[in-house]
mmCIF file of C-alpha atoms and ligand atoms in Angstrom:
data_model
loop_
_atom_site.group_PDB
_atom_site.id
_atom_site.type_symbol
_atom_site.label_atom_id
_atom_site.label_comp_id
_atom_site.label_asym_id
_atom_site.label_seq_id
_atom_site.Cartn_x
_atom_site.Cartn_y
_atom_site.Cartn_z
ATOM 1 C CA MET A 1 0.526 -12.257 -84.336
ATOM 2 C CA ASN A 2 -2.882 -11.385 -85.238
ATOM 3 C CA LEU A 3 -6.027 -12.718 -85.407
ATOM 4 C CA THR A 4 -7.952 -13.760 -88.945
ATOM 5 C CA LYS A 5 -12.246 -13.631 -88.118
ATOM 6 C CA ARG A 6 -13.898 -16.686 -89.167
ATOM 7 C CA PRO A 7 -15.592 -16.892 -92.597
ATOM 8 C CA ILE A 8 -18.769 -17.146 -92.883
ATOM 9 C CA MET A 9 -18.199 -20.387 -94.656
ATOM 10 C CA ASP A 10 -15.398 -22.625 -96.012
ATOM 11 C CA PRO A 11 -16.375 -25.079 -98.562
ATOM 12 C CA GLU A 12 -12.304 -26.520 -98.863
ATOM 13 C CA ALA A 13 -12.410 -26.580 -94.679
ATOM 14 C CA PRO A 14 -13.180 -29.172 -92.270
ATOM 15 C CA ASN A 15 -15.830 -29.839 -89.948
ATOM 16 C CA ARG A 16 -14.188 -30.022 -87.437
ATOM 17 C CA SER A 17 -11.604 -27.444 -87.041
ATOM 18 C CA THR A 18 -8.135 -27.033 -86.611
ATOM 19 C CA GLY A 19 -7.727 -24.746 -84.126
ATOM 20 C CA MET A 20 -9.036 -22.568 -81.676
ATOM 21 C CA ILE A 21 -7.666 -18.986 -83.361
ATOM 22 C CA ASN A 22 -6.522 -19.457 -86.346
ATOM 23 C CA GLY A 23 -7.687 -22.138 -87.489
ATOM 24 C CA ARG A 24 -9.316 -23.702 -90.159
ATOM 25 C CA CYS A 25 -13.069 -25.200 -90.486
ATOM 26 C CA SER A 26 -16.357 -24.836 -92.775
ATOM 27 C CA ASN A 27 -18.257 -23.182 -90.179
ATOM 28 C CA VAL A 28 -20.910 -25.747 -89.977
ATOM 29 C CA LEU A 29 -21.356 -26.850 -86.270
ATOM 30 C CA ASN A 30 -21.990 -31.147 -86.008
ATOM 31 C CA TRP A 31 -21.604 -31.561 -82.115
ATOM 32 C CA ASP A 32 -20.846 -34.855 -83.728
ATOM 33 C CA ASP A 33 -18.027 -34.099 -84.741
ATOM 34 C CA ILE A 34 -15.565 -31.478 -82.438
ATOM 35 C CA ALA A 35 -12.708 -30.454 -81.427
ATOM 36 C CA TYR A 36 -13.669 -29.603 -78.364
ATOM 37 C CA PRO A 37 -14.288 -33.099 -76.115
ATOM 38 C CA TRP A 38 -15.251 -30.984 -73.039
ATOM 39 C CA ALA A 39 -17.442 -28.604 -75.416
ATOM 40 C CA TYR A 40 -20.663 -30.637 -75.225
ATOM 41 C CA ALA A 41 -21.366 -31.054 -71.698
ATOM 42 C CA LYS A 42 -20.767 -27.207 -71.254
ATOM 43 C CA TYR A 43 -23.806 -26.764 -74.128
ATOM 44 C CA LYS A 44 -26.158 -29.487 -72.248
ATOM 45 C CA ARG A 45 -25.255 -27.449 -68.943
ATOM 46 C CA MET A 46 -26.064 -23.708 -70.113
ATOM 47 C CA LEU A 47 -29.003 -25.049 -71.854
ATOM 48 C CA ALA A 48 -30.267 -26.882 -68.658
ATOM 49 C CA ASN A 49 -29.607 -24.115 -66.570
ATOM 50 C CA PHE A 50 -31.705 -21.140 -68.446
ATOM 51 C CA TRP A 51 -33.993 -19.030 -66.958
ATOM 52 C CA THR A 52 -35.374 -15.946 -67.225
ATOM 53 C CA PRO A 53 -35.997 -12.900 -65.066
ATOM 54 C CA PHE A 54 -40.065 -13.667 -65.149
ATOM 55 C CA GLU A 55 -40.351 -16.554 -63.197
ATOM 56 C CA ILE A 56 -38.938 -15.164 -59.998
ATOM 57 C CA ASN A 57 -41.961 -13.540 -58.069
ATOM 58 C CA MET A 58 -40.648 -9.397 -56.798
ATOM 59 C CA ALA A 59 -43.839 -9.011 -54.679
ATOM 60 C CA GLN A 60 -41.687 -10.107 -51.075
ATOM 61 C CA ASP A 61 -38.198 -8.342 -52.194
ATOM 62 C CA VAL A 62 -41.799 -4.963 -53.008
ATOM 63 C CA LYS A 63 -42.653 -5.209 -49.595
ATOM 64 C CA GLN A 64 -39.092 -5.270 -48.042
ATOM 65 C CA PHE A 65 -37.016 -2.895 -50.233
ATOM 66 C CA PRO A 66 -38.797 0.485 -47.829
ATOM 67 C CA GLN A 67 -37.627 -1.842 -45.129
ATOM 68 C CA LEU A 68 -33.947 -1.516 -45.790
ATOM 69 C CA THR A 69 -31.689 0.527 -44.014
ATOM 70 C CA ALA A 70 -30.697 3.679 -45.554
ATOM 71 C CA ARG A 71 -26.828 2.186 -46.124
ATOM 72 C CA GLU A 72 -27.858 -0.964 -47.096
ATOM 73 C CA GLN A 73 -30.917 0.514 -49.981
ATOM 74 C CA ASP A 74 -27.622 2.679 -51.167
ATOM 75 C CA ALA A 75 -24.904 -0.903 -51.818
ATOM 76 C CA PHE A 76 -28.457 -2.790 -52.814
ATOM 77 C CA LEU A 77 -28.787 0.409 -55.747
ATOM 78 C CA LYS A 78 -24.695 0.491 -56.010
ATOM 79 C CA ILE A 79 -24.538 -3.130 -56.894
ATOM 80 C CA ILE A 80 -27.105 -3.402 -59.226
ATOM 81 C CA GLY A 81 -25.728 -0.376 -61.280
ATOM 82 C CA LEU A 82 -22.296 -1.745 -61.377
ATOM 83 C CA LEU A 83 -23.527 -5.169 -62.352
ATOM 84 C CA ALA A 84 -25.439 -3.381 -65.243
ATOM 85 C CA LEU A 85 -22.220 -1.640 -66.377
ATOM 86 C CA LEU A 86 -20.396 -5.014 -66.414
ATOM 87 C CA ASP A 87 -22.518 -7.317 -68.053
ATOM 88 C CA SER A 88 -23.521 -4.710 -70.378
ATOM 89 C CA ILE A 89 -19.925 -5.089 -71.976
ATOM 90 C CA GLN A 90 -19.991 -8.187 -71.293
ATOM 91 C CA THR A 91 -22.021 -8.839 -74.064
ATOM 92 C CA ASP A 92 -20.478 -7.178 -76.334
ATOM 93 C CA TYR A 93 -17.171 -8.890 -74.916
ATOM 94 C CA ALA A 94 -18.436 -11.949 -75.490
ATOM 95 C CA GLY A 95 -19.313 -10.981 -79.607
ATOM 96 C CA ARG A 96 -16.246 -10.140 -80.101
ATOM 97 C CA VAL A 97 -14.091 -12.745 -79.173
ATOM 98 C CA ALA A 98 -16.649 -15.010 -80.638
ATOM 99 C CA ASP A 99 -15.714 -13.297 -83.821
ATOM 100 C CA TYR A 100 -12.132 -14.885 -84.128
ATOM 101 C CA ILE A 101 -12.840 -18.667 -82.894
ATOM 102 C CA THR A 102 -12.253 -20.278 -85.488
ATOM 103 C CA ASP A 103 -13.931 -23.509 -83.719
ATOM 104 C CA PRO A 104 -18.142 -23.832 -84.378
ATOM 105 C CA SER A 105 -18.886 -25.197 -80.921
ATOM 106 C CA ILE A 106 -16.721 -23.028 -78.928
ATOM 107 C CA ASN A 107 -18.403 -19.739 -81.486
ATOM 108 C CA ALA A 108 -21.946 -21.297 -80.563
ATOM 109 C CA LEU A 109 -21.103 -21.414 -76.581
ATOM 110 C CA MET A 110 -20.216 -17.804 -76.767
ATOM 111 C CA ILE A 111 -23.228 -16.599 -78.329
ATOM 112 C CA MET A 112 -24.415 -18.794 -75.435
ATOM 113 C CA LEU A 113 -22.214 -17.051 -73.302
ATOM 114 C CA ALA A 114 -23.672 -13.172 -74.782
ATOM 115 C CA GLN A 115 -27.544 -14.904 -74.356
ATOM 116 C CA GLN A 116 -26.517 -15.196 -70.895
ATOM 117 C CA GLU A 117 -24.842 -12.315 -70.857
ATOM 118 C CA VAL A 118 -28.226 -10.512 -71.943
ATOM 119 C CA ILE A 119 -30.580 -11.719 -70.086
ATOM 120 C CA HIS A 120 -28.570 -11.119 -66.694
ATOM 121 C CA ASN A 121 -28.856 -6.602 -67.747
ATOM 122 C CA HIS A 122 -32.084 -7.268 -68.616
ATOM 123 C CA SER A 123 -32.823 -8.734 -64.888
ATOM 124 C CA TYR A 124 -31.693 -5.233 -62.827
ATOM 125 C CA SER A 125 -33.812 -3.769 -65.336
ATOM 126 C CA TYR A 126 -36.463 -6.088 -63.844
ATOM 127 C CA VAL A 127 -35.352 -5.728 -60.457
ATOM 128 C CA LEU A 128 -34.635 -2.321 -60.720
ATOM 129 C CA SER A 129 -38.402 -1.267 -61.856
ATOM 130 C CA SER A 130 -40.600 -4.301 -59.415
ATOM 131 C CA LEU A 131 -38.915 -2.128 -56.631
ATOM 132 C CA VAL A 132 -37.689 1.854 -57.275
ATOM 133 C CA PRO A 133 -39.387 4.472 -59.727
ATOM 134 C CA LYS A 134 -38.685 4.828 -63.261
ATOM 135 C CA ALA A 135 -36.442 8.331 -62.906
ATOM 136 C CA LYS A 136 -33.914 6.124 -59.737
ATOM 137 C CA GLN A 137 -33.851 3.350 -62.531
ATOM 138 C CA ASP A 138 -32.647 5.210 -64.538
ATOM 139 C CA GLU A 139 -30.062 6.921 -62.154
ATOM 140 C CA VAL A 140 -28.688 3.355 -61.076
ATOM 141 C CA PHE A 141 -28.352 3.064 -64.787
ATOM 142 C CA ASP A 142 -25.894 5.711 -64.984
ATOM 143 C CA PHE A 143 -23.961 5.875 -62.028
ATOM 144 C CA TRP A 144 -20.902 3.601 -64.211
ATOM 145 C CA ARG A 145 -20.430 7.203 -65.157
ATOM 146 C CA ASN A 146 -21.573 9.313 -61.783
ATOM 147 C CA GLU A 147 -19.812 7.111 -59.635
ATOM 148 C CA PRO A 148 -16.468 7.922 -58.776
ATOM 149 C CA THR A 149 -14.839 4.963 -57.109
ATOM 150 C CA LEU A 150 -17.029 2.502 -59.731
ATOM 151 C CA ARG A 151 -15.253 4.557 -62.500
ATOM 152 C CA LYS A 152 -12.246 3.792 -61.681
ATOM 153 C CA ARG A 153 -12.490 -0.455 -60.713
ATOM 154 C CA ASN A 154 -14.839 -0.655 -64.514
ATOM 155 C CA ASP A 155 -12.114 1.569 -66.897
ATOM 156 C CA PHE A 156 -9.766 -0.749 -65.153
ATOM 157 C CA VAL A 157 -12.012 -3.184 -66.905
ATOM 158 C CA THR A 158 -12.964 -2.400 -69.571
ATOM 159 C CA ASN A 159 -9.135 -0.658 -71.180
ATOM 160 C CA GLY A 160 -8.424 -4.479 -70.409
ATOM 161 C CA TYR A 161 -11.358 -5.740 -73.533
ATOM 162 C CA LYS A 162 -10.055 -2.230 -75.740
ATOM 163 C CA ALA A 163 -6.328 -2.913 -75.966
ATOM 164 C CA PHE A 164 -8.363 -6.504 -78.016
ATOM 165 C CA ALA A 165 -11.109 -5.009 -79.518
ATOM 166 C CA GLU A 166 -8.459 -2.429 -81.236
ATOM 167 C CA LYS A 167 -6.069 -4.634 -81.966
ATOM 168 C CA PRO A 168 -7.110 -7.899 -81.718
ATOM 169 C CA ASN A 169 -3.721 -9.916 -81.859
ATOM 170 C CA VAL A 170 -2.974 -13.888 -79.370
ATOM 171 C CA GLU A 171 -1.450 -11.488 -77.097
ATOM 172 C CA ASN A 172 -4.545 -8.960 -76.182
ATOM 173 C CA LEU A 173 -7.337 -12.213 -76.323
ATOM 174 C CA LEU A 174 -5.212 -13.612 -73.491
ATOM 175 C CA ARG A 175 -4.461 -10.742 -72.190
ATOM 176 C CA SER A 176 -8.663 -10.353 -72.747
ATOM 177 C CA ILE A 177 -8.704 -12.914 -70.965
ATOM 178 C CA VAL A 178 -7.469 -12.240 -67.814
ATOM 179 C CA PHE A 179 -9.445 -9.031 -67.524
ATOM 180 C CA ASP A 180 -12.472 -10.900 -68.164
ATOM 181 C CA VAL A 181 -11.817 -13.645 -65.094
ATOM 182 C CA ILE A 182 -11.487 -10.835 -63.401
ATOM 183 C CA LEU A 183 -14.882 -9.973 -64.747
ATOM 184 C CA GLU A 184 -16.790 -12.401 -64.364
ATOM 185 C CA GLY A 185 -15.004 -14.308 -61.432
ATOM 186 C CA LEU A 186 -13.817 -11.471 -59.412
ATOM 187 C CA PHE A 187 -15.388 -8.412 -59.983
ATOM 188 C CA PHE A 188 -19.016 -9.877 -58.973
ATOM 189 C CA TYR A 189 -18.374 -11.072 -55.767
ATOM 190 C CA SER A 190 -18.447 -8.938 -53.491
ATOM 191 C CA GLY A 191 -22.036 -7.969 -54.293
ATOM 192 C CA PHE A 192 -23.004 -10.933 -54.464
ATOM 193 C CA ALA A 193 -21.530 -11.871 -50.796
ATOM 194 C CA PHE A 194 -23.999 -8.368 -50.371
ATOM 195 C CA PHE A 195 -27.775 -9.997 -51.761
ATOM 196 C CA TYR A 196 -26.630 -13.279 -50.127
ATOM 197 C CA ASN A 197 -25.655 -11.255 -46.711
ATOM 198 C CA LEU A 198 -29.278 -10.170 -47.012
ATOM 199 C CA ALA A 199 -31.183 -13.752 -48.311
ATOM 200 C CA ARG A 200 -29.709 -14.965 -45.551
ATOM 201 C CA GLN A 201 -31.224 -13.065 -42.777
ATOM 202 C CA GLN A 202 -34.667 -13.528 -44.808
ATOM 203 C CA LYS A 203 -34.835 -9.683 -46.574
ATOM 204 C CA MET A 204 -34.797 -9.651 -50.286
ATOM 205 C CA VAL A 205 -35.010 -12.901 -51.063
ATOM 206 C CA ALA A 206 -36.028 -13.541 -54.550
ATOM 207 C CA THR A 207 -33.413 -11.252 -56.229
ATOM 208 C CA SER A 208 -31.261 -12.894 -54.143
ATOM 209 C CA THR A 209 -32.827 -15.971 -56.321
ATOM 210 C CA MET A 210 -31.404 -13.608 -58.972
ATOM 211 C CA ILE A 211 -28.388 -13.012 -57.741
ATOM 212 C CA ASN A 212 -27.462 -17.741 -57.259
ATOM 213 C CA TYR A 213 -28.507 -18.000 -61.204
ATOM 214 C CA ILE A 214 -25.935 -15.213 -62.082
ATOM 215 C CA ASN A 215 -23.577 -16.725 -60.150
ATOM 216 C CA ARG A 216 -24.777 -20.294 -61.174
ATOM 217 C CA ASP A 217 -24.718 -18.584 -65.042
ATOM 218 C CA GLU A 218 -20.590 -16.815 -64.363
ATOM 219 C CA HIS A 219 -19.208 -19.973 -62.712
ATOM 220 C CA ILE A 220 -19.223 -21.735 -65.476
ATOM 221 C CA HIS A 221 -18.516 -18.377 -68.042
ATOM 222 C CA VAL A 222 -15.081 -18.087 -66.136
ATOM 223 C CA ASP A 223 -14.765 -21.434 -66.434
ATOM 224 C CA LEU A 224 -15.056 -21.115 -70.188
ATOM 225 C CA PHE A 225 -12.519 -18.607 -70.680
ATOM 226 C CA ALA A 226 -10.340 -20.310 -68.922
ATOM 227 C CA LYS A 227 -10.656 -23.094 -71.200
ATOM 228 C CA ILE A 228 -10.073 -20.810 -74.040
ATOM 229 C CA PHE A 229 -7.385 -19.707 -73.149
ATOM 230 C CA LYS A 230 -5.021 -22.836 -71.907
ATOM 231 C CA GLU A 231 -5.727 -23.943 -75.590
ATOM 232 C CA VAL A 232 -4.237 -20.865 -77.356
ATOM 233 C CA LEU A 233 -1.822 -21.286 -75.050
ATOM 234 C CA ASN A 234 -1.294 -25.535 -76.047
ATOM 235 C CA GLU A 235 -2.418 -23.968 -79.502
ATOM 236 C CA TYR A 236 0.332 -21.116 -79.831
ATOM 237 C CA PRO A 237 2.995 -21.968 -76.706
ATOM 238 C CA GLU A 238 5.804 -18.853 -77.721
ATOM 239 C CA TYR A 239 3.075 -17.193 -75.806
ATOM 240 C CA ARG A 240 3.068 -18.462 -72.529
ATOM 241 C CA THR A 241 6.243 -15.714 -71.471
ATOM 242 C CA PRO A 242 7.675 -14.942 -68.114
ATOM 243 C CA GLU A 243 6.005 -11.728 -69.703
ATOM 244 C CA LEU A 244 2.549 -12.846 -69.071
ATOM 245 C CA ALA A 245 2.574 -14.152 -65.758
ATOM 246 C CA ASP A 246 4.176 -10.676 -64.280
ATOM 247 C CA PHE A 247 1.350 -9.134 -66.631
ATOM 248 C CA ALA A 248 -1.464 -11.698 -64.132
ATOM 249 C CA ARG A 249 -0.010 -11.219 -61.273
ATOM 250 C CA SER A 250 -0.287 -7.640 -61.876
ATOM 251 C CA THR A 251 -3.683 -7.232 -63.430
ATOM 252 C CA PHE A 252 -4.932 -10.332 -60.259
ATOM 253 C CA MET A 253 -2.753 -8.052 -57.439
ATOM 254 C CA LYS A 254 -4.353 -4.943 -58.354
ATOM 255 C CA ALA A 255 -8.256 -5.810 -59.303
ATOM 256 C CA ALA A 256 -8.827 -7.425 -55.650
ATOM 257 C CA GLU A 257 -7.294 -3.956 -54.614
ATOM 258 C CA LEU A 258 -9.361 -2.245 -56.814
ATOM 259 C CA GLU A 259 -13.085 -3.894 -55.197
ATOM 260 C CA ILE A 260 -11.402 -3.959 -51.599
ATOM 261 C CA GLU A 261 -12.157 0.160 -51.898
ATOM 262 C CA TRP A 262 -15.293 0.004 -53.617
ATOM 263 C CA ALA A 263 -16.588 -2.526 -50.934
ATOM 264 C CA GLY A 264 -15.419 -0.345 -49.072
ATOM 265 C CA GLU A 265 -16.692 2.576 -49.664
ATOM 266 C CA ILE A 266 -20.422 0.492 -50.575
ATOM 267 C CA ILE A 267 -20.745 -2.315 -47.984
ATOM 268 C CA GLY A 268 -17.852 -0.826 -44.989
ATOM 269 C CA ASN A 269 -18.758 -2.318 -41.646
ATOM 270 C CA ASP A 270 -21.956 -1.032 -41.445
ATOM 271 C CA ILE A 271 -23.837 -3.794 -43.183
ATOM 272 C CA ASP A 272 -25.701 -6.424 -40.489
ATOM 273 C CA GLY A 273 -23.396 -9.939 -41.180
ATOM 274 C CA ILE A 274 -20.645 -8.207 -43.109
ATOM 275 C CA ASP A 275 -17.437 -7.922 -41.780
ATOM 276 C CA LEU A 276 -14.870 -6.066 -43.899
ATOM 277 C CA ALA A 277 -12.228 -7.806 -42.999
ATOM 278 C CA ASP A 278 -14.232 -11.344 -43.794
ATOM 279 C CA LEU A 279 -14.709 -9.110 -46.960
ATOM 280 C CA GLU A 280 -11.025 -8.205 -48.038
ATOM 281 C CA ALA A 281 -9.967 -11.384 -47.332
ATOM 282 C CA TYR A 282 -12.417 -13.113 -49.733
ATOM 283 C CA ILE A 283 -11.570 -10.879 -52.588
ATOM 284 C CA LYS A 284 -7.983 -12.418 -52.144
ATOM 285 C CA PHE A 285 -9.100 -15.696 -51.922
ATOM 286 C CA TYR A 286 -11.245 -15.361 -55.323
ATOM 287 C CA ALA A 287 -8.528 -13.309 -56.944
ATOM 288 C CA ASN A 288 -5.833 -16.939 -55.943
ATOM 289 C CA VAL A 289 -8.262 -18.487 -57.040
ATOM 290 C CA ARG A 290 -8.850 -17.432 -60.164
ATOM 291 C CA ALA A 291 -4.740 -16.172 -61.303
ATOM 292 C CA HIS A 292 -5.103 -20.344 -60.508
ATOM 293 C CA GLN A 293 -7.843 -21.106 -62.989
ATOM 294 C CA LEU A 294 -6.153 -19.351 -65.503
ATOM 295 C CA GLY A 295 -2.813 -21.160 -64.671
ATOM 296 C CA PHE A 296 -0.331 -18.882 -62.934
ATOM 297 C CA ASP A 297 0.221 -19.149 -59.634
ATOM 298 C CA ARG A 298 -1.818 -17.675 -56.026
ATOM 299 C CA PRO A 299 -0.836 -13.675 -56.358
ATOM 300 C CA PHE A 300 -1.707 -13.031 -52.522
ATOM 301 C CA ASP A 301 0.601 -15.556 -50.309
ATOM 302 C CA GLY A 302 -2.310 -17.222 -47.200
ATOM 303 C CA TYR A 303 -5.458 -16.965 -48.797
ATOM 304 C CA ARG A 304 -6.599 -19.850 -49.711
ATOM 305 C CA THR A 305 -9.883 -21.399 -47.618
ATOM 306 C CA ASN A 306 -12.840 -18.950 -48.481
ATOM 307 C CA PRO A 307 -13.130 -16.923 -45.356
ATOM 308 C CA LEU A 308 -17.103 -16.181 -45.631
ATOM 309 C CA ARG A 309 -17.958 -19.875 -44.015
ATOM 310 C CA TRP A 310 -21.738 -19.236 -44.161
ATOM 311 C CA ILE A 311 -21.370 -17.866 -48.260
ATOM 312 C CA LYS A 312 -20.959 -21.895 -48.742
ATOM 313 C CA ALA A 313 -24.052 -22.772 -49.485
ATOM 314 C CA TYR A 314 -24.752 -19.216 -51.679
ATOM 315 C CA GLU A 315 -22.365 -20.428 -53.557
ATOM 316 C CA GLU A 316 -22.928 -24.147 -54.467
ATOM 317 C CA VAL A 317 -23.653 -24.124 -57.998
ATOM 318 C CA ASP A 318 -23.086 -27.431 -59.562
ATOM 319 C CA LEU A 319 -27.159 -27.794 -57.905
ATOM 320 C CA GLY A 320 -28.595 -27.405 -61.772
ATOM 321 C CA LYS A 321 -32.170 -26.615 -61.557
ATOM 322 C CA SER A 322 -33.234 -27.343 -57.586
ATOM 323 C CA ASP A 323 -30.916 -24.599 -56.217
ATOM 324 C CA PHE A 324 -30.286 -23.406 -52.121
ATOM 325 C CA PHE A 325 -33.119 -21.304 -51.741
ATOM 326 C CA GLU A 326 -35.509 -24.141 -53.602
ATOM 327 C CA GLN A 327 -34.507 -26.265 -50.314
ATOM 328 C CA LYS A 328 -35.987 -23.858 -47.912
ATOM 329 C CA PRO A 329 -39.041 -23.215 -46.978
ATOM 330 C CA ARG A 330 -40.289 -21.491 -50.239
ATOM 331 C CA GLN A 331 -39.783 -18.191 -49.994
ATOM 332 C CA TYR A 332 -41.061 -17.079 -53.711
ATOM 333 C CA THR A 333 -42.655 -18.358 -55.964
ATOM 334 C CA LYS A 334 -42.022 -19.563 -59.898
ATOM 335 C CA VAL A 335 -44.755 -18.466 -61.383
ATOM 336 C CA GLN A 336 -45.234 -15.902 -63.997
ATOM 337 C CA VAL A 337 -45.989 -12.730 -62.786
ATOM 338 C CA ASP A 338 -45.835 -9.369 -64.512
ATOM 339 C CA ASN A 339 -44.479 -6.633 -62.297
ATOM 340 C CA GLY A 340 -45.435 -3.863 -64.588
ATOM 341 C CA PHE A 341 -41.434 -3.798 -66.035
ATOM 342 C CA ASP A 342 -43.579 -4.973 -69.289
ATOM 343 C CA GLU A 343 -45.498 -1.288 -69.081
ATOM 344 C CA LEU A 344 -42.477 0.440 -68.689
HETATM 345 ZN ZN1 ZN B 401 -23.399 -12.345 -66.129
HETATM 346 ZN ZN1 ZN B 402 -20.532 -13.586 -68.032
#
């Protein structure tokens, strides 16, 4: 079944929508009259989490970056390059999904999600403009094009989005959400682990603070897409097929394989504090978590607990504004600071 775009206005339709997709709504948003009761809590949470890179003082990281090993610097830049591509296309994907959401409250959440992706992207420019010369920054923003493993991994997910963008129907939307959950809930995670590992050695704490905020946002985004996925399947149960389950299983397994390959190449066993076998288990653990979150069987036998025990403190994303780093002796100050970015 094809998807119909939400009209700008429908005077005959109710304010409370009749469906997540292909439903009817006036397109007027009244938070006190919404079809999906969970949406308001999510709205408040997304507002409360609002942050911008300008809050973060990069001074300490600027001093530390040249002291990282060559391997750490390389991994640092490659991961930023990866995240920059993923967050860029994520902004666009969220906007496209929003066009076909026929509920004004969920559309509102999707627009907020897209805005947060813009901020994530800004944070990568902010970090790089603080740490490396402009030419290097440009190079990092082209890694997605020029680095073969990165390209292979990213093509996997962008091709999944393309099918929905080119042919927006129910099946392609559902499948694209599987890719979305891989992008926001799996493909970021070995990169996150790398930054948290630096932070626990008291290195690059400002960058890791930003990564922690991004992690907190992505946690909410995955949950939002998982909820949309489940509501669509509730409204269109005929799409809950063995083929969809097979697709999800093979897609999560392939994604984990690509992520492990990438982690082996970029992080490997040369980074102090990260054991590659643990990182592989961590990736399979998260593939299981995400498949389960969408209502599918876990693709990997075992892998039910997080093998990177130390990372839990950093992934604790239910702390609201008082994040992990603020509970330690202050490593950074949240002040308005000019890192030189505005002059570029
Ligand atoms: Zn993001
Ligand atoms: Zn996201």
